[in-house]
Amino acid sequence: MSLPLAGITILDLTHVLAGPFCSLTLADMGAKVIKVERPGMGDDTRAFPPFKDGKSAYFAAINHSKKSIALDLKNDGDRAVFERLLERSDMLLENNRPGVMDRLGYGWKAIHSAYPAMIYGSVSGFGQTGPDAKRPAYDMVVQARGGVMSITGEKGREPVRVGASIGDIVAGMYLCQGVLAALLDRTKTGQGRRIDISMLDAQVTLLEHAIALTTVTGKAPGPIGSRHPSIAPFETFHASDGLFVIACGNDVLFEKLCVLLSLPLSDSPRFATNPERVKNARLLKRLIEAVTLDNTRAYWIAKMTAAGIPTGPIQSVDQVLRDPQILARNMVVDVLDKNGRAAFTAAGNPIKMSGAEDRTTRTPAPDLDGNRGEILRWLDGT
Amino acid sequence: MSLPLAGITILDLTHVLAGPFCSLTLADMGAKVIKVERPGMGDDTRAFPPFKDGKSAYFAAINHSKKSIALDLKNDGDRAVFERLLERSDMLLENNRPGVMDRLGYGWKAIHSAYPAMIYGSVSGFGQTGPDAKRPAYDMVVQARGGVMSITGEKGREPVRVGASIGDIVAGMYLCQGVLAALLDRTKTGQGRRIDISMLDAQVTLLEHAIALTTVTGKAPGPIGSRHPSIAPFETFHASDGLFVIACGNDVLFEKLCVLLSLPLSDSPRFATNPERVKNARLLKRLIEAVTLDNTRAYWIAKMTAAGIPTGPIQSVDQVLRDPQILARNMVVDVLDKNGRAAFTAAGNPIKMSGAEDRTTRTPAPDLDGNRGEILRWLDGT
């Protein structure tokens, strides 16, 4: 049993969410992550609510399993420590505004020249190039500008933010893919590469069907509530006691649904094929709901599941954290405190891999500068 | 100039979105992707609207840069071809219902025994284990069950689906991370690993702040429209001509905003720190909007950008496709037809990497079985 990134050391200058989300995934796969923070404040998210015993649960959820050292990269003594860390690291991650690392003397060119095998991963709001490279961004700015908000929300109403921070998270995931590909490439070439991820770019990749619709029809889609734009029936339906989801991605599933509901619709030209069902989705929803309103969610979910029709409840987060399937997959883990007691709850590692232990607990999120002594001793080889 | 996955061959049995999204990223990074489809129908998404010249733009956006061969894995002749492909491949990707590959004789154990270096990547609705492993799922089922829908939408109204298919896409991205880590690991061990991704698991990882809120406060968050739950001000605001976003992630940015709006709020105990601003977010929004309603979006975005405050418009997809920053980053690419003419539009590769060409066009999405001859000749070495 070994984790696939055992032996990889990551020097992580990132803060807030996109970069730390990337280094969290790398830590979950076995990498050693040294989080380098500003003295005094540290990562902004240390101040994000909610708090427990004075510590941010938000920070803990994203930064467990990492070590922290506080370094001022404008101070000569701290720079010397940072450079000793660079010598021992496989990868540098940073999410400063483009140009900041160059001014510190730690831009890609300087690092690549001094440490040719170093992978250099950057994530920023708009990327290292282009007219807006130096503008600041947060999750919501790129959700808005990148188009995802324009297709999220109820029809005819104002767009809404995706409740999860996908502006940051998806960018962090691409950074993770890029640095892993670069590590693989380095085994052949011995050379590091620079990865440049833009949060705005990452949002564009989420628009698969929306780009297709816009470019083929000439008209940009708007928000459509809980429907899928290109598949039907694929949305929420009312049962007698609340909402649930039915998702029929092909004709076979639709036929099964018609049989189950005793609604002989699949022979009608209006519903025989998916393109016709998409055209007539509102009528189709009313017809299906006419039947589903007759019984409870639990009844329909059980019956449809038995028939092999994709269905499920809309769960609140507390329900998610108790869901037997999610618990069986070890997707809710305890973040420990220094005394080995469960202190916070975090999402587990979704990358289940043969030969790699799927740990049920996580080492604590570090206090600011909390591992300085340990890290310095490691550098000294003592 | 070389792409980091040049020389990697992927045998891709996946269809619809999660798996094909993964293999698309791998193709964009230089891998050779051989898409194995069912004879007759092929990938379900070949029938998804919109269509152009009889071809699905949706399918093209996700399957360009791949080769297609149609094989019936229950037919002996086709199995022989498939096994010759296995001998030449680094990785097998599949998204069948758990158990299906075992029944075909191509489950993980059989493959690992016959081809010990093969990486085996699976993505399914609920994963290979747990009580619901064999249930079917689509994007919307896991968006609903996984909790993201419960925090997306307007306060006090029904939850909405995220307009992008993040149930599939995020799972496909984790599959990509897993197989890349396994490829790296294989350079040390010579052994392949099995990656098991559940779409539902992947949704849980998007709940960073929501899990923290639920476990610390005991209360699950609901949808809150266009606000961030843990940061303020971080939401949409009305200008005189429409909506735009202001995102102040720390006190320094909030102070800059107060100066710009001539609103001396940062000294007030209600707004001095982010936790206080979150508590008083509705009042804060009304105060800010009292000022922003006085001028246009363009005016405020220009002024705030000059002051270094994260801001931006809410863009529709047609605006996204014309955005100068997005175009400067080569994030809108042409998918060519067989005659080398631009046929479809797709998102570009968000993983910008030094030494790797960032191509501005993509080879065509394959016709069903469209590369059979070429693939058979490659197997024959002719």
PDB file of N, CA and C in Angstrom, chain A residues 158-221:
ATOM      1  N   GLU A 158     -33.366  36.841 -12.139  1.00  0.00           N
ATOM      2  CA  GLU A 158     -31.937  37.168 -12.139  1.00  0.00           C
ATOM      3  C   GLU A 158     -31.091  35.901 -11.990  1.00  0.00           C
ATOM      4  N   PRO A 159     -29.923  35.880 -12.641  1.00  0.00           N
ATOM      5  CA  PRO A 159     -29.050  34.716 -12.478  1.00  0.00           C
ATOM      6  C   PRO A 159     -28.563  34.594 -11.037  1.00  0.00           C
ATOM      7  N   VAL A 160     -28.233  33.383 -10.640  1.00  0.00           N
ATOM      8  CA  VAL A 160     -27.699  33.172  -9.288  1.00  0.00           C
ATOM      9  C   VAL A 160     -26.293  32.604  -9.369  1.00  0.00           C
ATOM     10  N   ARG A 161     -25.560  32.798  -8.289  1.00  0.00           N
ATOM     11  CA  ARG A 161     -24.241  32.193  -8.153  1.00  0.00           C
ATOM     12  C   ARG A 161     -24.415  30.697  -7.900  1.00  0.00           C
ATOM     13  N   VAL A 162     -23.527  29.882  -8.466  1.00  0.00           N
ATOM     14  CA  VAL A 162     -23.487  28.477  -8.059  1.00  0.00           C
ATOM     15  C   VAL A 162     -23.094  28.456  -6.585  1.00  0.00           C
ATOM     16  N   GLY A 163     -23.852  27.731  -5.761  1.00  0.00           N
ATOM     17  CA  GLY A 163     -23.626  27.768  -4.323  1.00  0.00           C
ATOM     18  C   GLY A 163     -22.248  27.289  -3.901  1.00  0.00           C
ATOM     19  N   ALA A 164     -21.645  26.435  -4.697  1.00  0.00           N
ATOM     20  CA  ALA A 164     -20.268  25.994  -4.451  1.00  0.00           C
ATOM     21  C   ALA A 164     -19.320  26.908  -5.226  1.00  0.00           C
ATOM     22  N   SER A 165     -18.089  27.025  -4.720  1.00  0.00           N
ATOM     23  CA  SER A 165     -17.138  27.986  -5.301  1.00  0.00           C
ATOM     24  C   SER A 165     -16.434  27.400  -6.512  1.00  0.00           C
ATOM     25  N   ILE A 166     -17.221  27.110  -7.559  1.00  0.00           N
ATOM     26  CA  ILE A 166     -16.611  26.428  -8.697  1.00  0.00           C
ATOM     27  C   ILE A 166     -15.662  27.321  -9.484  1.00  0.00           C
ATOM     28  N   GLY A 167     -15.737  28.639  -9.284  1.00  0.00           N
ATOM     29  CA  GLY A 167     -14.766  29.524  -9.938  1.00  0.00           C
ATOM     30  C   GLY A 167     -13.356  29.216  -9.465  1.00  0.00           C
ATOM     31  N   ASP A 168     -13.208  29.013  -8.189  1.00  0.00           N
ATOM     32  CA  ASP A 168     -11.917  28.612  -7.629  1.00  0.00           C
ATOM     33  C   ASP A 168     -11.628  27.136  -7.825  1.00  0.00           C
ATOM     34  N   ILE A 169     -12.598  26.304  -7.486  1.00  0.00           N
ATOM     35  CA  ILE A 169     -12.320  24.869  -7.371  1.00  0.00           C
ATOM     36  C   ILE A 169     -11.946  24.260  -8.720  1.00  0.00           C
ATOM     37  N   VAL A 170     -12.688  24.609  -9.762  1.00  0.00           N
ATOM     38  CA  VAL A 170     -12.390  24.017 -11.068  1.00  0.00           C
ATOM     39  C   VAL A 170     -11.007  24.467 -11.552  1.00  0.00           C
ATOM     40  N   ALA A 171     -10.651  25.719 -11.277  1.00  0.00           N
ATOM     41  CA  ALA A 171      -9.308  26.189 -11.634  1.00  0.00           C
ATOM     42  C   ALA A 171      -8.245  25.408 -10.860  1.00  0.00           C
ATOM     43  N   GLY A 172      -8.480  25.202  -9.576  1.00  0.00           N
ATOM     44  CA  GLY A 172      -7.536  24.418  -8.774  1.00  0.00           C
ATOM     45  C   GLY A 172      -7.398  23.001  -9.283  1.00  0.00           C
ATOM     46  N   MET A 173      -8.490  22.444  -9.779  1.00  0.00           N
ATOM     47  CA  MET A 173      -8.440  21.083 -10.315  1.00  0.00           C
ATOM     48  C   MET A 173      -7.624  21.042 -11.615  1.00  0.00           C
ATOM     49  N   TYR A 174      -7.762  22.053 -12.450  1.00  0.00           N
ATOM     50  CA  TYR A 174      -6.928  22.081 -13.664  1.00  0.00           C
ATOM     51  C   TYR A 174      -5.455  22.269 -13.314  1.00  0.00           C
ATOM     52  N   LEU A 175      -5.189  23.080 -12.294  1.00  0.00           N
ATOM     53  CA  LEU A 175      -3.796  23.229 -11.854  1.00  0.00           C
ATOM     54  C   LEU A 175      -3.247  21.865 -11.432  1.00  0.00           C
ATOM     55  N   CYS A 176      -4.050  21.121 -10.710  1.00  0.00           N
ATOM     56  CA  CYS A 176      -3.640  19.789 -10.260  1.00  0.00           C
ATOM     57  C   CYS A 176      -3.337  18.882 -11.461  1.00  0.00           C
ATOM     58  N   GLN A 177      -4.221  18.893 -12.463  1.00  0.00           N
ATOM     59  CA  GLN A 177      -3.979  18.084 -13.658  1.00  0.00           C
ATOM     60  C   GLN A 177      -2.690  18.513 -14.356  1.00  0.00           C
ATOM     61  N   GLY A 178      -2.500  19.824 -14.457  1.00  0.00           N
ATOM     62  CA  GLY A 178      -1.318  20.323 -15.159  1.00  0.00           C
ATOM     63  C   GLY A 178      -0.021  19.937 -14.460  1.00  0.00           C
ATOM     64  N   VAL A 179       0.018  20.088 -13.145  1.00  0.00           N
ATOM     65  CA  VAL A 179       1.274  19.762 -12.452  1.00  0.00           C
ATOM     66  C   VAL A 179       1.521  18.253 -12.448  1.00  0.00           C
ATOM     67  N   LEU A 180       0.466  17.452 -12.410  1.00  0.00           N
ATOM     68  CA  LEU A 180       0.662  15.997 -12.483  1.00  0.00           C
ATOM     69  C   LEU A 180       1.205  15.603 -13.860  1.00  0.00           C
ATOM     70  N   ALA A 181       0.653  16.196 -14.922  1.00  0.00           N
ATOM     71  CA  ALA A 181       1.166  15.903 -16.265  1.00  0.00           C
ATOM     72  C   ALA A 181       2.628  16.340 -16.379  1.00  0.00           C
ATOM     73  N   ALA A 182       2.955  17.462 -15.754  1.00  0.00           N
ATOM     74  CA  ALA A 182       4.343  17.947 -15.809  1.00  0.00           C
ATOM     75  C   ALA A 182       5.281  17.039 -15.013  1.00  0.00           C
ATOM     76  N   LEU A 183       4.816  16.521 -13.879  1.00  0.00           N
ATOM     77  CA  LEU A 183       5.641  15.577 -13.118  1.00  0.00           C
ATOM     78  C   LEU A 183       5.907  14.320 -13.950  1.00  0.00           C
ATOM     79  N   LEU A 184       4.875  13.854 -14.653  1.00  0.00           N
ATOM     80  CA  LEU A 184       5.041  12.673 -15.503  1.00  0.00           C
ATOM     81  C   LEU A 184       6.037  12.957 -16.618  1.00  0.00           C
ATOM     82  N   ASP A 185       5.870  14.086 -17.268  1.00  0.00           N
ATOM     83  CA  ASP A 185       6.753  14.505 -18.352  1.00  0.00           C
ATOM     84  C   ASP A 185       8.205  14.606 -17.854  1.00  0.00           C
ATOM     85  N   ARG A 186       8.375  15.097 -16.631  1.00  0.00           N
ATOM     86  CA  ARG A 186       9.722  15.276 -16.085  1.00  0.00           C
ATOM     87  C   ARG A 186      10.460  13.957 -15.925  1.00  0.00           C
ATOM     88  N   THR A 187       9.715  12.865 -15.750  1.00  0.00           N
ATOM     89  CA  THR A 187      10.404  11.573 -15.635  1.00  0.00           C
ATOM     90  C   THR A 187      11.119  11.216 -16.941  1.00  0.00           C
ATOM     91  N   LYS A 188      10.664  11.815 -18.065  1.00  0.00           N
ATOM     92  CA  LYS A 188      11.359  11.569 -19.344  1.00  0.00           C
ATOM     93  C   LYS A 188      12.433  12.607 -19.637  1.00  0.00           C
ATOM     94  N   THR A 189      12.153  13.855 -19.265  1.00  0.00           N
ATOM     95  CA  THR A 189      13.018  14.958 -19.705  1.00  0.00           C
ATOM     96  C   THR A 189      13.930  15.487 -18.610  1.00  0.00           C
ATOM     97  N   GLY A 190      13.602  15.251 -17.363  1.00  0.00           N
ATOM     98  CA  GLY A 190      14.356  15.842 -16.261  1.00  0.00           C
ATOM     99  C   GLY A 190      14.090  17.319 -16.057  1.00  0.00           C
ATOM    100  N   GLN A 191      13.247  17.903 -16.899  1.00  0.00           N
ATOM    101  CA  GLN A 191      12.987  19.344 -16.857  1.00  0.00           C
ATOM    102  C   GLN A 191      11.610  19.662 -16.275  1.00  0.00           C
ATOM    103  N   GLY A 192      11.537  20.723 -15.513  1.00  0.00           N
ATOM    104  CA  GLY A 192      10.255  21.213 -15.038  1.00  0.00           C
ATOM    105  C   GLY A 192       9.535  22.028 -16.107  1.00  0.00           C
ATOM    106  N   ARG A 193       8.247  22.241 -15.896  1.00  0.00           N
ATOM    107  CA  ARG A 193       7.482  23.103 -16.794  1.00  0.00           C
ATOM    108  C   ARG A 193       6.709  24.105 -15.953  1.00  0.00           C
ATOM    109  N   ARG A 194       6.260  25.165 -16.621  1.00  0.00           N
ATOM    110  CA  ARG A 194       5.437  26.166 -15.969  1.00  0.00           C
ATOM    111  C   ARG A 194       3.980  25.955 -16.386  1.00  0.00           C
ATOM    112  N   ILE A 195       3.102  25.854 -15.403  1.00  0.00           N
ATOM    113  CA  ILE A 195       1.680  25.712 -15.658  1.00  0.00           C
ATOM    114  C   ILE A 195       1.023  27.050 -15.316  1.00  0.00           C
ATOM    115  N   ASP A 196       0.191  27.524 -16.200  1.00  0.00           N
ATOM    116  CA  ASP A 196      -0.449  28.841 -16.050  1.00  0.00           C
ATOM    117  C   ASP A 196      -1.949  28.635 -16.177  1.00  0.00           C
ATOM    118  N   ILE A 197      -2.643  28.679 -15.037  1.00  0.00           N
ATOM    119  CA  ILE A 197      -4.096  28.456 -15.035  1.00  0.00           C
ATOM    120  C   ILE A 197      -4.805  29.771 -14.740  1.00  0.00           C
ATOM    121  N   SER A 198      -5.834  30.039 -15.527  1.00  0.00           N
ATOM    122  CA  SER A 198      -6.688  31.212 -15.330  1.00  0.00           C
ATOM    123  C   SER A 198      -8.049  30.736 -14.838  1.00  0.00           C
ATOM    124  N   MET A 199      -8.523  31.333 -13.752  1.00  0.00           N
ATOM    125  CA  MET A 199      -9.862  30.958 -13.261  1.00  0.00           C
ATOM    126  C   MET A 199     -10.931  31.220 -14.318  1.00  0.00           C
ATOM    127  N   LEU A 200     -10.766  32.315 -15.068  1.00  0.00           N
ATOM    128  CA  LEU A 200     -11.759  32.626 -16.102  1.00  0.00           C
ATOM    129  C   LEU A 200     -11.735  31.568 -17.210  1.00  0.00           C
ATOM    130  N   ASP A 201     -10.543  31.182 -17.665  1.00  0.00           N
ATOM    131  CA  ASP A 201     -10.429  30.107 -18.667  1.00  0.00           C
ATOM    132  C   ASP A 201     -11.157  28.850 -18.196  1.00  0.00           C
ATOM    133  N   ALA A 202     -10.935  28.506 -16.934  1.00  0.00           N
ATOM    134  CA  ALA A 202     -11.495  27.255 -16.412  1.00  0.00           C
ATOM    135  C   ALA A 202     -13.026  27.279 -16.495  1.00  0.00           C
ATOM    136  N   GLN A 203     -13.629  28.453 -16.267  1.00  0.00           N
ATOM    137  CA  GLN A 203     -15.094  28.546 -16.354  1.00  0.00           C
ATOM    138  C   GLN A 203     -15.587  28.258 -17.771  1.00  0.00           C
ATOM    139  N   VAL A 204     -14.819  28.703 -18.759  1.00  0.00           N
ATOM    140  CA  VAL A 204     -15.237  28.513 -20.156  1.00  0.00           C
ATOM    141  C   VAL A 204     -15.382  27.021 -20.476  1.00  0.00           C
ATOM    142  N   THR A 205     -14.539  26.193 -19.876  1.00  0.00           N
ATOM    143  CA  THR A 205     -14.590  24.754 -20.184  1.00  0.00           C
ATOM    144  C   THR A 205     -15.851  24.098 -19.633  1.00  0.00           C
ATOM    145  N   LEU A 206     -16.551  24.780 -18.710  1.00  0.00           N
ATOM    146  CA  LEU A 206     -17.773  24.196 -18.148  1.00  0.00           C
ATOM    147  C   LEU A 206     -18.979  24.401 -19.065  1.00  0.00           C
ATOM    148  N   LEU A 207     -18.793  25.170 -20.135  1.00  0.00           N
ATOM    149  CA  LEU A 207     -19.934  25.589 -20.955  1.00  0.00           C
ATOM    150  C   LEU A 207     -20.224  24.657 -22.123  1.00  0.00           C
ATOM    151  N   GLU A 208     -19.814  23.394 -22.037  1.00  0.00           N
ATOM    152  CA  GLU A 208     -19.921  22.485 -23.199  1.00  0.00           C
ATOM    153  C   GLU A 208     -21.200  22.676 -23.998  1.00  0.00           C
ATOM    154  N   HIS A 209     -22.372  22.404 -23.402  1.00  0.00           N
ATOM    155  CA  HIS A 209     -23.595  22.483 -24.202  1.00  0.00           C
ATOM    156  C   HIS A 209     -23.949  23.927 -24.537  1.00  0.00           C
ATOM    157  N   ALA A 210     -23.596  24.851 -23.647  1.00  0.00           N
ATOM    158  CA  ALA A 210     -23.977  26.253 -23.864  1.00  0.00           C
ATOM    159  C   ALA A 210     -23.216  26.852 -25.046  1.00  0.00           C
ATOM    160  N   ILE A 211     -21.940  26.480 -25.194  1.00  0.00           N
ATOM    161  CA  ILE A 211     -21.189  26.958 -26.362  1.00  0.00           C
ATOM    162  C   ILE A 211     -21.782  26.351 -27.632  1.00  0.00           C
ATOM    163  N   ALA A 212     -22.115  25.060 -27.584  1.00  0.00           N
ATOM    164  CA  ALA A 212     -22.711  24.408 -28.751  1.00  0.00           C
ATOM    165  C   ALA A 212     -24.023  25.096 -29.128  1.00  0.00           C
ATOM    166  N   LEU A 213     -24.879  25.343 -28.138  1.00  0.00           N
ATOM    167  CA  LEU A 213     -26.164  25.991 -28.419  1.00  0.00           C
ATOM    168  C   LEU A 213     -25.969  27.396 -29.000  1.00  0.00           C
ATOM    169  N   THR A 214     -25.069  28.149 -28.387  1.00  0.00           N
ATOM    170  CA  THR A 214     -24.875  29.542 -28.804  1.00  0.00           C
ATOM    171  C   THR A 214     -24.326  29.622 -30.221  1.00  0.00           C
ATOM    172  N   THR A 215     -23.359  28.771 -30.530  1.00  0.00           N
ATOM    173  CA  THR A 215     -22.718  28.897 -31.837  1.00  0.00           C
ATOM    174  C   THR A 215     -23.574  28.298 -32.944  1.00  0.00           C
ATOM    175  N   VAL A 216     -24.361  27.277 -32.646  1.00  0.00           N
ATOM    176  CA  VAL A 216     -25.190  26.671 -33.696  1.00  0.00           C
ATOM    177  C   VAL A 216     -26.476  27.462 -33.917  1.00  0.00           C
ATOM    178  N   THR A 217     -27.108  27.921 -32.828  1.00  0.00           N
ATOM    179  CA  THR A 217     -28.403  28.602 -32.980  1.00  0.00           C
ATOM    180  C   THR A 217     -28.255  30.119 -33.080  1.00  0.00           C
ATOM    181  N   GLY A 218     -27.082  30.643 -32.712  1.00  0.00           N
ATOM    182  CA  GLY A 218     -26.886  32.089 -32.716  1.00  0.00           C
ATOM    183  C   GLY A 218     -27.490  32.782 -31.509  1.00  0.00           C
ATOM    184  N   LYS A 219     -28.028  32.012 -30.579  1.00  0.00           N
ATOM    185  CA  LYS A 219     -28.711  32.602 -29.431  1.00  0.00           C
ATOM    186  C   LYS A 219     -28.150  31.980 -28.151  1.00  0.00           C
ATOM    187  N   ALA A 220     -27.744  32.845 -27.228  1.00  0.00           N
ATOM    188  CA  ALA A 220     -27.185  32.342 -25.965  1.00  0.00           C
ATOM    189  C   ALA A 220     -28.308  31.840 -25.069  1.00  0.00           C
ATOM    190  N   PRO A 221     -28.121  30.702 -24.435  1.00  0.00           N
ATOM    191  CA  PRO A 221     -29.148  30.218 -23.505  1.00  0.00           C
ATOM    192  C   PRO A 221     -29.195  31.071 -22.241  1.00  0.00           C
TER     193      PRO A 221
END
